[in-house]
Short mmCIF file of C-alpha atoms and ligand atoms in Angstrom, two decimals:
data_model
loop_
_atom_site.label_atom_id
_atom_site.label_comp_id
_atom_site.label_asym_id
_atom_site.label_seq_id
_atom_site.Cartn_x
_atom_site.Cartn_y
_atom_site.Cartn_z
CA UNK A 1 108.91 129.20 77.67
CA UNK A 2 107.22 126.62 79.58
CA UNK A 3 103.66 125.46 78.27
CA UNK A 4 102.88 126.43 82.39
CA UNK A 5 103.82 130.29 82.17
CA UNK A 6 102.05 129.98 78.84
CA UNK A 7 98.84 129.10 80.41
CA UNK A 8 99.58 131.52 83.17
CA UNK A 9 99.91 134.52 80.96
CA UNK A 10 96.90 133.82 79.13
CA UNK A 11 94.95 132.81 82.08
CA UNK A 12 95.68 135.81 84.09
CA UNK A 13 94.47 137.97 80.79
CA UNK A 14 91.03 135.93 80.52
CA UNK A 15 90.89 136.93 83.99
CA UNK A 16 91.67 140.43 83.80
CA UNK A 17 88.70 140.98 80.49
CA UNK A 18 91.66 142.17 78.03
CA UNK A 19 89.66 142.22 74.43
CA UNK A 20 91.17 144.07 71.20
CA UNK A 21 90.73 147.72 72.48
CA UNK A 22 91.53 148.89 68.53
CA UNK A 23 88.59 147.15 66.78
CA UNK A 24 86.04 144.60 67.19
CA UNK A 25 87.28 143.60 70.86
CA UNK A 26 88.52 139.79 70.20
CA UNK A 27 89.34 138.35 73.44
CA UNK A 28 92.96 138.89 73.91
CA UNK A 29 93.53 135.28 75.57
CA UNK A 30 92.51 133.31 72.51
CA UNK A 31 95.26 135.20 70.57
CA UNK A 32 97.85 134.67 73.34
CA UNK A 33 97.06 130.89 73.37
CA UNK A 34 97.94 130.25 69.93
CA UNK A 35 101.97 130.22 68.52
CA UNK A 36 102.96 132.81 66.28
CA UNK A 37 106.27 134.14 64.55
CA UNK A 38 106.05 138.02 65.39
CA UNK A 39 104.00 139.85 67.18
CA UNK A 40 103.39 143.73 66.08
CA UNK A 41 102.73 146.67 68.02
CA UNK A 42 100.06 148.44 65.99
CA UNK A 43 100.77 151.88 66.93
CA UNK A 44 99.59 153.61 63.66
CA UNK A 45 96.98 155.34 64.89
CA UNK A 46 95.98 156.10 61.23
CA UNK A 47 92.43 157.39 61.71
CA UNK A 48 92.57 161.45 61.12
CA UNK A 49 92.13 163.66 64.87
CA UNK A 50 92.55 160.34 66.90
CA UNK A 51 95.51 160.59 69.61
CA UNK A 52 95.32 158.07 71.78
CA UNK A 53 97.51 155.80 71.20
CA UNK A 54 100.77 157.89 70.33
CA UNK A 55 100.24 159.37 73.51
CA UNK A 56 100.04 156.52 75.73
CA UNK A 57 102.87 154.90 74.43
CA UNK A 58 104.87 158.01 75.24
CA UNK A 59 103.59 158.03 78.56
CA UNK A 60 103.71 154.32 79.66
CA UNK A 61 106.73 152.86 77.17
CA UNK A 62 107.58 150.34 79.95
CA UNK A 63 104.10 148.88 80.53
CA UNK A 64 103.59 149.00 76.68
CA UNK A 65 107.05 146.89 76.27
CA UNK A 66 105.84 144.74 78.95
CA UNK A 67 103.07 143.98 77.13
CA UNK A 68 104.67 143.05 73.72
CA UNK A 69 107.30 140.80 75.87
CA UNK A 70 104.48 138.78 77.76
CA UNK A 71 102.98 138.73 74.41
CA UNK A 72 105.62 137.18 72.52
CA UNK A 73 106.48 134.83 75.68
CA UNK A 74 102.89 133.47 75.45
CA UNK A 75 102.97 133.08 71.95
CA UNK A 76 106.65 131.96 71.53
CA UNK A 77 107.05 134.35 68.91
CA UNK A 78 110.49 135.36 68.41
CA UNK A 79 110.43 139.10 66.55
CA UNK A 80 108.26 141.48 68.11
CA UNK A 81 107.78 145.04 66.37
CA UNK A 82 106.47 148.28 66.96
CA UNK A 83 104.86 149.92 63.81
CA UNK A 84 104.34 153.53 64.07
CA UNK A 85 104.57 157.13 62.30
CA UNK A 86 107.82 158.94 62.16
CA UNK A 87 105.87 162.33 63.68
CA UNK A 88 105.30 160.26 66.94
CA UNK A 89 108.52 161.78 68.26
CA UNK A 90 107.77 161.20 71.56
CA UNK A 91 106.37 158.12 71.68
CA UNK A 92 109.33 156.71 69.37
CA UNK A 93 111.80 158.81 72.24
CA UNK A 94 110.11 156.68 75.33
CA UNK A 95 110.52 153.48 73.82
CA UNK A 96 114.37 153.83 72.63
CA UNK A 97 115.52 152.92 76.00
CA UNK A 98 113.66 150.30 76.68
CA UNK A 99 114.88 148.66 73.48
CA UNK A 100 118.08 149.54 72.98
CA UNK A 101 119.17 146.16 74.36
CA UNK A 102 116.71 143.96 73.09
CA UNK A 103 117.72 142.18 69.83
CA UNK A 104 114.69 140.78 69.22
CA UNK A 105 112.27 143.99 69.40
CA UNK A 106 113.15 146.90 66.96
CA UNK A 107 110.71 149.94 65.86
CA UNK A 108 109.19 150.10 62.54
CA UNK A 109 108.30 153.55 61.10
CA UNK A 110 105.90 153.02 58.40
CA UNK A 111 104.33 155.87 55.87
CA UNK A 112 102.28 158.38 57.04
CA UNK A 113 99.31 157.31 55.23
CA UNK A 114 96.07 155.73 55.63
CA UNK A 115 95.47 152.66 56.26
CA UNK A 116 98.05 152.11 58.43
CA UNK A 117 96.66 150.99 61.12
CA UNK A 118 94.04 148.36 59.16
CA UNK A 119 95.97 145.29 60.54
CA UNK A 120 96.46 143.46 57.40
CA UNK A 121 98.16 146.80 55.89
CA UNK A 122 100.18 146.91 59.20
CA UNK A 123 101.68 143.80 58.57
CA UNK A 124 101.97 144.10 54.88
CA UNK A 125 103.88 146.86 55.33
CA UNK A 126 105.97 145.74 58.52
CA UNK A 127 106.97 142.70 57.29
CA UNK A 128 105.96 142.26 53.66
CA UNK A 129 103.74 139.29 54.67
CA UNK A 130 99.70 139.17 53.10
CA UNK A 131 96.99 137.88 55.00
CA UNK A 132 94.99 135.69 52.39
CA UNK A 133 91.31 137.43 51.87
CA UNK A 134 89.26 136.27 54.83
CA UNK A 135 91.92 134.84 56.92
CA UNK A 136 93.47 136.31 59.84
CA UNK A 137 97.02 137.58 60.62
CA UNK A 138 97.88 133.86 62.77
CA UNK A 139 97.45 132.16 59.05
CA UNK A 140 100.83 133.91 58.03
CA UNK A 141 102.35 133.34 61.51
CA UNK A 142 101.43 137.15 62.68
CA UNK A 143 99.94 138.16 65.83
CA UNK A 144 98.87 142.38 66.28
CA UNK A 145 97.79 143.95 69.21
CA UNK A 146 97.43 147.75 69.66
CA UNK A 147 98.59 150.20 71.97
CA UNK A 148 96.13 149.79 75.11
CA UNK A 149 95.96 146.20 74.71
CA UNK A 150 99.10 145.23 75.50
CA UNK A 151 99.14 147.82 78.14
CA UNK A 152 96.05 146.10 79.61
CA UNK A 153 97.88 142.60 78.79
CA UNK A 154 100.96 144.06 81.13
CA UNK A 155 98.45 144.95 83.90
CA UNK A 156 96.56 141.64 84.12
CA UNK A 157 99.64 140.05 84.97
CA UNK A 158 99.58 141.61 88.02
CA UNK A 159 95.98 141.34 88.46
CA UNK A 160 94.49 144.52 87.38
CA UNK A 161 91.77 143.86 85.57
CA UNK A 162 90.11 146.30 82.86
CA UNK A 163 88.33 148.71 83.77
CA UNK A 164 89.17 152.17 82.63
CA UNK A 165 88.94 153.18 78.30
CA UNK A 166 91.55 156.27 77.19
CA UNK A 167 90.04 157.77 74.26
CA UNK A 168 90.41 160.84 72.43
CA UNK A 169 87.26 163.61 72.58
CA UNK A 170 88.18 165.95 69.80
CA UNK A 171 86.61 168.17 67.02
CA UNK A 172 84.24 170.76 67.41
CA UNK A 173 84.23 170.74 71.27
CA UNK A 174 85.84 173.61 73.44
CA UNK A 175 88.50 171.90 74.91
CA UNK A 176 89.68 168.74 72.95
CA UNK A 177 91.36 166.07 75.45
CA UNK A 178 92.12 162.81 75.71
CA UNK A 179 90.91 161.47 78.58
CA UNK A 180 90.64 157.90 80.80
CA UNK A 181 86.85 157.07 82.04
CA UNK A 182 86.03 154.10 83.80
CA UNK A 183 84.13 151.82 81.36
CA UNK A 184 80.32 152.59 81.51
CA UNK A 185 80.55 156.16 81.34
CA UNK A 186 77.99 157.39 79.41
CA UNK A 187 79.16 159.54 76.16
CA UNK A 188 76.95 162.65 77.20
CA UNK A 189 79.64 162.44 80.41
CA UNK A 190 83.00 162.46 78.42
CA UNK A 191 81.97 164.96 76.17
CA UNK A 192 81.41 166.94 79.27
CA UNK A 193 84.99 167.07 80.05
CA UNK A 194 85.96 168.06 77.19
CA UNK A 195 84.01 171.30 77.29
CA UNK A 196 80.59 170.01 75.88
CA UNK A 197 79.19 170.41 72.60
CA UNK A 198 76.07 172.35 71.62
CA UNK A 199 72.86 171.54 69.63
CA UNK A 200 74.09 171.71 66.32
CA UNK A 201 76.93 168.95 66.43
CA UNK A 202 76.90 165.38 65.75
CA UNK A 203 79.44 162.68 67.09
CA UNK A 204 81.14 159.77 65.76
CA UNK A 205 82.03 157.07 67.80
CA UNK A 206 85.82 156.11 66.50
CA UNK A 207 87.71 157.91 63.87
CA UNK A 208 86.11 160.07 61.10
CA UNK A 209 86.52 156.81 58.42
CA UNK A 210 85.48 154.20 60.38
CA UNK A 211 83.84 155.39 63.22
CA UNK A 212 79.95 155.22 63.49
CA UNK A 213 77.44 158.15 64.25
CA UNK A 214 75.99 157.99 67.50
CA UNK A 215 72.58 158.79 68.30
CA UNK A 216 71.76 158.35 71.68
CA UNK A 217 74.47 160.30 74.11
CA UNK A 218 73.41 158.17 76.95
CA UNK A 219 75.18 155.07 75.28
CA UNK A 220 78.09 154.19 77.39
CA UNK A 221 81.62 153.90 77.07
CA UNK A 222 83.07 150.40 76.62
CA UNK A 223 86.33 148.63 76.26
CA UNK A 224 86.55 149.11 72.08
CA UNK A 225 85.25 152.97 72.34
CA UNK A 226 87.64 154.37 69.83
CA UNK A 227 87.00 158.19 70.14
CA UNK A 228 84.68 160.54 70.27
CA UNK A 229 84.59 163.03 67.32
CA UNK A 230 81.87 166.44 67.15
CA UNK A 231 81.61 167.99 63.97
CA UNK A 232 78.80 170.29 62.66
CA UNK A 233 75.66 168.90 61.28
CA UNK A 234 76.06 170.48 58.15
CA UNK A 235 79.85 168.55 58.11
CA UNK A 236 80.26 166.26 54.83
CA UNK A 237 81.16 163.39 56.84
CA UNK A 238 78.07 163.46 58.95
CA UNK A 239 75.85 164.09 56.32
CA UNK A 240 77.36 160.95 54.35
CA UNK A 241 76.98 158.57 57.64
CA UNK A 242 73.22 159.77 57.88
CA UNK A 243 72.05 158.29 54.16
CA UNK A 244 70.15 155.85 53.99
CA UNK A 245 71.04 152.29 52.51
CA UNK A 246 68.57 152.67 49.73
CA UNK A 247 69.86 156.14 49.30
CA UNK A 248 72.77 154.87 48.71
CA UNK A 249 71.65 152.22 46.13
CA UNK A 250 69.68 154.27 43.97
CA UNK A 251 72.59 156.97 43.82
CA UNK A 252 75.33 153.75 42.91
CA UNK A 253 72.37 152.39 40.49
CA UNK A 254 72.33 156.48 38.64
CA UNK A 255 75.20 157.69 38.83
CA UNK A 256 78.32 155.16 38.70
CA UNK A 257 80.44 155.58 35.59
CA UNK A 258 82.32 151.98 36.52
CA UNK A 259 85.50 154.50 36.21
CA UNK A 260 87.11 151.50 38.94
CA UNK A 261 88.56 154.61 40.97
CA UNK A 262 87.46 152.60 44.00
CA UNK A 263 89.16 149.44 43.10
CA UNK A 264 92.51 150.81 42.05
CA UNK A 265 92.50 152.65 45.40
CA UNK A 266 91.20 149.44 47.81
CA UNK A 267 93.79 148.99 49.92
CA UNK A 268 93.00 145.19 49.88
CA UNK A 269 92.54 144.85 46.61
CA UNK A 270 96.28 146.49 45.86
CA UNK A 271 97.62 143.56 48.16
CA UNK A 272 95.91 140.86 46.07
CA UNK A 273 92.39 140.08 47.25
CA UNK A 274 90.04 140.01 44.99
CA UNK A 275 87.50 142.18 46.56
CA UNK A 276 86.99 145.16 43.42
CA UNK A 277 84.03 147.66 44.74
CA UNK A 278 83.33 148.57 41.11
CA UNK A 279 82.45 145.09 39.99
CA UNK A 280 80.57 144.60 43.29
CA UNK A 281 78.46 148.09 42.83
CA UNK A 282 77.42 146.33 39.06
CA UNK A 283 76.59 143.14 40.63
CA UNK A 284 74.24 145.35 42.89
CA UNK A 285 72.66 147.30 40.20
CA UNK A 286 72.19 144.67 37.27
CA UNK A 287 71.86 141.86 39.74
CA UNK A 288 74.71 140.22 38.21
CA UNK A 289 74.97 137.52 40.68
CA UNK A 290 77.02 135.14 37.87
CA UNK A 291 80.11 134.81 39.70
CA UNK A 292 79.00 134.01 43.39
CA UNK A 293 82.58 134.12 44.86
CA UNK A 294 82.97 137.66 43.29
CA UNK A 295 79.83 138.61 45.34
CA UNK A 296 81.21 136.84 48.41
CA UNK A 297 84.15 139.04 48.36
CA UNK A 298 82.46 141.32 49.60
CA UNK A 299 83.25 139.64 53.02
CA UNK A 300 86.41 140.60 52.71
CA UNK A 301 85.79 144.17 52.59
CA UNK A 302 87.73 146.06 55.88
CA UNK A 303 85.26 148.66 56.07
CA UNK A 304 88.09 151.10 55.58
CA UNK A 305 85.99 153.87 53.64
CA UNK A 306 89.07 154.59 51.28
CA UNK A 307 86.46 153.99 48.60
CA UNK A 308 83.77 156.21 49.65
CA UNK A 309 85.58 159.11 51.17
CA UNK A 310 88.49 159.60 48.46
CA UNK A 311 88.32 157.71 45.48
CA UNK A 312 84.57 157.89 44.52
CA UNK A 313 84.14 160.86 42.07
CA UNK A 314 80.51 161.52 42.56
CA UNK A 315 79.56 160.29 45.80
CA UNK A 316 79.25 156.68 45.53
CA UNK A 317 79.75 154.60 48.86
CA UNK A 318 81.30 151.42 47.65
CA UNK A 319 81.71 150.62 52.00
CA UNK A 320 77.86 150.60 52.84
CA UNK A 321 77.02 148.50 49.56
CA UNK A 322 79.37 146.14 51.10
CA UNK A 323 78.08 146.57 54.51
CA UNK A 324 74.91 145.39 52.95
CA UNK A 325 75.81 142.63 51.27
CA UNK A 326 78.08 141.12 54.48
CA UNK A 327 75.06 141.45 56.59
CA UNK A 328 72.99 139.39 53.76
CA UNK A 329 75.79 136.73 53.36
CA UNK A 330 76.51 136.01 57.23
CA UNK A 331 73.08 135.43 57.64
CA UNK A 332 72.85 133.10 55.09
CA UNK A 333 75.96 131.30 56.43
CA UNK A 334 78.26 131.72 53.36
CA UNK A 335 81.64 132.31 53.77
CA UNK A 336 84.74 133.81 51.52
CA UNK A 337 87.02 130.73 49.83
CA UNK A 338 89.03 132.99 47.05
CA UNK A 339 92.54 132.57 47.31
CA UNK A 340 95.59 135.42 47.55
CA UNK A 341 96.60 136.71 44.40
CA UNK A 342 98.85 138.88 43.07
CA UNK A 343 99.99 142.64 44.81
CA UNK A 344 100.04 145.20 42.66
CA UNK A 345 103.09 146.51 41.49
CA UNK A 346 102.30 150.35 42.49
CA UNK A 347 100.69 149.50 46.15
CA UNK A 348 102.88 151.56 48.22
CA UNK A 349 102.73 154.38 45.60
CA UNK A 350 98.63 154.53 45.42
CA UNK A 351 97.85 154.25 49.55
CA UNK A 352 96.73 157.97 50.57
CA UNK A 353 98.81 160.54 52.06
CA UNK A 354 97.34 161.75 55.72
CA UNK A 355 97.28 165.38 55.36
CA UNK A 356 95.84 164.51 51.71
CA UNK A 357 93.20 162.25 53.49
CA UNK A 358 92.10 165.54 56.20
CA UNK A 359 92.23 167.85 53.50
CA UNK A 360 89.55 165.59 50.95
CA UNK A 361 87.89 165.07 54.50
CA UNK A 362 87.86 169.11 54.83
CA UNK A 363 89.41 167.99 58.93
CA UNK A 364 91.61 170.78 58.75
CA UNK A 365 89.59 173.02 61.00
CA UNK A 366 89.23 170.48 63.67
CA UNK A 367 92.82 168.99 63.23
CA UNK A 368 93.82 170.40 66.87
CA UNK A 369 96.28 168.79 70.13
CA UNK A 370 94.00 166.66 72.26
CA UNK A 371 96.27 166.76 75.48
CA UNK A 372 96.15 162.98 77.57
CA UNK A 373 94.86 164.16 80.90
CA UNK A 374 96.31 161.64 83.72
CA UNK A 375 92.62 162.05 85.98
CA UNK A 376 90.68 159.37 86.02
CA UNK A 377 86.64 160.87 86.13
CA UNK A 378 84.07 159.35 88.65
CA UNK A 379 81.12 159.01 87.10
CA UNK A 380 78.18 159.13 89.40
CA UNK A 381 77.04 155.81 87.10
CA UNK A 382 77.80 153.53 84.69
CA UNK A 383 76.39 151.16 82.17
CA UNK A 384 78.42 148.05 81.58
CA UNK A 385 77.70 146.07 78.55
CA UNK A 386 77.61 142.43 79.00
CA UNK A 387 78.88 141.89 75.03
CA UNK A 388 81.69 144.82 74.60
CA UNK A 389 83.28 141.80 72.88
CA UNK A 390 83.23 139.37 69.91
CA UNK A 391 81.52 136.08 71.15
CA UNK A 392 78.82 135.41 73.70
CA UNK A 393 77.76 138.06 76.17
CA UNK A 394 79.17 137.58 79.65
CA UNK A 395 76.46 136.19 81.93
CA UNK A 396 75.74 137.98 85.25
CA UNK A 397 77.75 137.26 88.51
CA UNK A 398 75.85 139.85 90.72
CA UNK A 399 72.37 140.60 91.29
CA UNK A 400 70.20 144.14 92.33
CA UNK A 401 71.33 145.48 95.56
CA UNK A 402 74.74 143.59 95.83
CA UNK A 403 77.71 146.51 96.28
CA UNK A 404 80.55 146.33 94.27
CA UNK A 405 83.99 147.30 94.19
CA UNK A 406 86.25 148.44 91.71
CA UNK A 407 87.89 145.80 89.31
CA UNK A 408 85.19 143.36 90.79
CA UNK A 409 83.95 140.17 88.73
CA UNK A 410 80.48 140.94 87.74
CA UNK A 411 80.36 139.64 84.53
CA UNK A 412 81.28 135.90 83.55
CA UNK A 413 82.24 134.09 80.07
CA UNK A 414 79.63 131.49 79.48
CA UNK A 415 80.87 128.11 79.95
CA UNK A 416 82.34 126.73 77.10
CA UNK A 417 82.24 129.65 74.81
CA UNK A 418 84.15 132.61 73.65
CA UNK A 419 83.77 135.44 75.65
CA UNK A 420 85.11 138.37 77.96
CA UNK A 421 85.10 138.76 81.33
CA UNK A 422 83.62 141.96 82.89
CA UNK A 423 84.74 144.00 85.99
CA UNK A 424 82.84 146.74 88.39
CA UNK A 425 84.56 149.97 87.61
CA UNK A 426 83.40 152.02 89.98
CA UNK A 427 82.46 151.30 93.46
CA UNK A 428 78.94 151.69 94.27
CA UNK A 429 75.78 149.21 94.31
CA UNK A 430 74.17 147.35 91.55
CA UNK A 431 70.66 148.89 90.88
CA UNK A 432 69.96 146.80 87.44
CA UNK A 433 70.45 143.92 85.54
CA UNK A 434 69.38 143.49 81.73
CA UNK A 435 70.16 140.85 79.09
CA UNK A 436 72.47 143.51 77.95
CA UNK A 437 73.76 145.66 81.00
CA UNK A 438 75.16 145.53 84.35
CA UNK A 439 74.05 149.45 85.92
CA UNK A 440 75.78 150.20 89.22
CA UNK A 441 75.53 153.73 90.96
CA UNK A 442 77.96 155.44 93.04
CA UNK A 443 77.75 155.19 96.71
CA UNK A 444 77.73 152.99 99.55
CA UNK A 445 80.18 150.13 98.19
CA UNK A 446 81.16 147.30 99.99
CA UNK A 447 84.99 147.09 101.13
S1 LIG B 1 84.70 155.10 41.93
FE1 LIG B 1 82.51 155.55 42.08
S2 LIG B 1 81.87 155.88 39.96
FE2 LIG B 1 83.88 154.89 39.86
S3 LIG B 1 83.38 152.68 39.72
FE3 LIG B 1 83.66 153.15 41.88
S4 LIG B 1 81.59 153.58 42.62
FE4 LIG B 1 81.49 153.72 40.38
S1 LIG B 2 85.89 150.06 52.37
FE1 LIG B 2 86.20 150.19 50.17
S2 LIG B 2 88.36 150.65 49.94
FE2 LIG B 2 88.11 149.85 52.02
S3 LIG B 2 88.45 147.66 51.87
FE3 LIG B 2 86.27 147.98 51.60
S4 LIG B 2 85.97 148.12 49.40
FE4 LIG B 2 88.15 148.41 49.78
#
């Protein structure tokens, strides 16, 4: 591969806006300039009720293969694997062909349990490699991208930029779906096609562990929009997102019986960071701040909710302590400098069975198909976030009154920062501009 294509792959993605679509949305380019050993397919899809994923790389095998190729020809890595369940039959049927000759790309069925899809478990249990705590996966020569980013990768190279989000509307709606909306949609609008909700749900934006509650349903969609989950007020899981932080403290400063259930069950802790949520919850409640790196490991933390949702005994969430005490430590500037130490022995034996996870989770009743529909909505509006992306927000390239057309530029990186570009994606005419959003309505676009 010639450093030219190189450039030309990763160019054409900066062009196109391709960020991680599976978590914080790190531009895609930065991760395509940089050399690598193997790049992996994270197809897990580990979160409980979430199928997007699975069912786009069923449906598109060829664009997602193209994607991993241009991927591993940008990065000159050599080994490029797909990690997913063995109950994705038909995802795992519409990629055979399209590997069957490829000696260098093979399929990697990993555990049905959870985390599978955190990236550093991915790898760990793809390829046996450990990302040291607070590093990332190009320290051990590793590269991941999920599902609709390397679909998204395989369309900028022929110019599409993006401008559409698939994600999976499930739980307590009438008619759960998985659906493609053109970024900006507000969330009040994709519940709609699945059926609506009524007054006494909540929502989750992402999976049930990991996902956050939402509280205003005119937010809009953007290009890391995981899912969208409803579940009754009275739900466990919604009642345990509402507490409050110092809720949360005074029940961890009561009730903890330092019984380490939370440790021995931290996925990153069985892999040989030092990050131990029992030792952090007693250096939150006796202000035990002796060891400052043991305190820092907190940064390490994946925000997994293993911890709080399964191994806590009485209610204790390990995850927002942490979520405290990363906020406090970036904003003082301090980083994580522990080194990788040892995995445990009985790793692959203590990660947590899926159907074990939904039943704990009491997901059984919402546990349902969410069908990908092939429409595309049109929105009458939509609400593009300048930041949908880690870095600096994108800075205007349009002003009031100008009309747009689909896949337009309207949003550009900074100069000389890291950033994400941002498209129109629907055709209409701008009619606002904020720090934060682009808003363009439907109707009289230019051509
Ligand atoms: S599992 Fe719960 S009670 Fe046990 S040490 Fe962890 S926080 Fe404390
Ligand atoms: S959320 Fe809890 S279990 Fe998950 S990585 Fe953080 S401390 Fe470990």
């Amino acid at each position: 591969m010639s450093e030219i294509k190189k450039n030309e792959i990763s160019g054409k993605v900066r062009d196109a806006g391709v960020v991680g679509a599976g978590g914080a949305g790190f531009p895609t380019h930065v991760k395509l300039s940089a050399q690598a050993e193997i790049v992996i397919v994270n197809a897990a899809e580990c979160e409980p009720l979430l199928k997007t994923d699975q069912q786009l790389a069923a449906r598109y095998p060829e664009l997602l293969i193209k994607g991993l190729t241009l991927t591993m020809e940008s990065t000159g890595a050599q080994k490029g694997i797909i990690a997913l369940k063995a109950k994705y039959k038909d995802a795992i049927a519409a990629l055979e062909p399209y590997i069957r000759n490829k000696d260098n790309i093979g399929i990697s069925i990993m555990p049905d349990i959870y985390p599978a899809g955190d990236e550093v478990i991915t790898i760990w249990l793809t390829t046996g490699r450990r990302v040291p705590p607070g590093g990332i996966p190009l320290n051990i020569g590793v590269v991941v991208n999920n599902v609709q980013t390397l679909i998204n990768v395989a369309k900028a190279v022929d110019g599409i930029p993006v401008t559409t989000r698939t994600l999976t509307v499930t739980g307590a709606v009438k008619n759960p779906i998985t659906v493609t909306v053109p970024i900006g949609t507000s969330i009040r609008d994709v519940l709609k096609l699945a059926g609506g909700g009524s007054v006494d749900l909540s929502y989750i934006n992402g999976g049930p562990m990991m996902g956050a509650l939402i509280t205003d349903l005119s937010v809009p969609v953007t290009k890391t929009t995981g899912g969208l989950i409803a579940l009754p007020n009275n739900h466990m899981l919604i009642q345990r997102k509402r507490m409050t932080v110092d809720n949360i403290l005074r029940i961890a400063k009561t009730v903890c019986e330092q019984c380490s259930f939370c440790t021995e069950l931290c996925p990153r802790h069985m892999i040989g960071h030092e990050l131990s949520p029992h030792r952090l919850i007693r250096a939150v409640n006796y202000k035990n701040i002796g060891d400052p790196l043991l305190v820092t490991s907190a940064l390490t933390c994946s925000e997994c909710g293993v911890c709080e949702a399964y191994a806590c005994p009485v209610g204790i969430s390990p995850l927002r302590v942490n979520i405290a005490l990363k906020a406090e430590l970036r904003a003082k500037g301090i980083k994580y400098q522990g080194e990788l130490g040892k995995e445990d022995p009985m790793a692959k034996h203590r990660l947590i069975p899926s159907a074990r996870l939904m039943d704990r989770l009491r997901l059984r009743p919402w546990y349902k198909e969410a069908p990908l529909s092939l429409d595309i909505y049109e929105p009458d509006e939509v609400v593009l976030k300048l930041q949908q992306h880690i870095g600096a927000p994108a800075v205007p390239a349009v002003k009031v009154g100008d009309l747009v057309s689909v896949g337009q530029l309207i949003g550009e990186i900074p100069e000389g920062a890291l950033g994400a570009k941002v498209h129109a994606s629907i055709e209409g005419t701008v009619t606002q501009i904020t720090p934060q959003a682009i808003t363009i309505r439907n109707g009289g676009a230019a051509k």
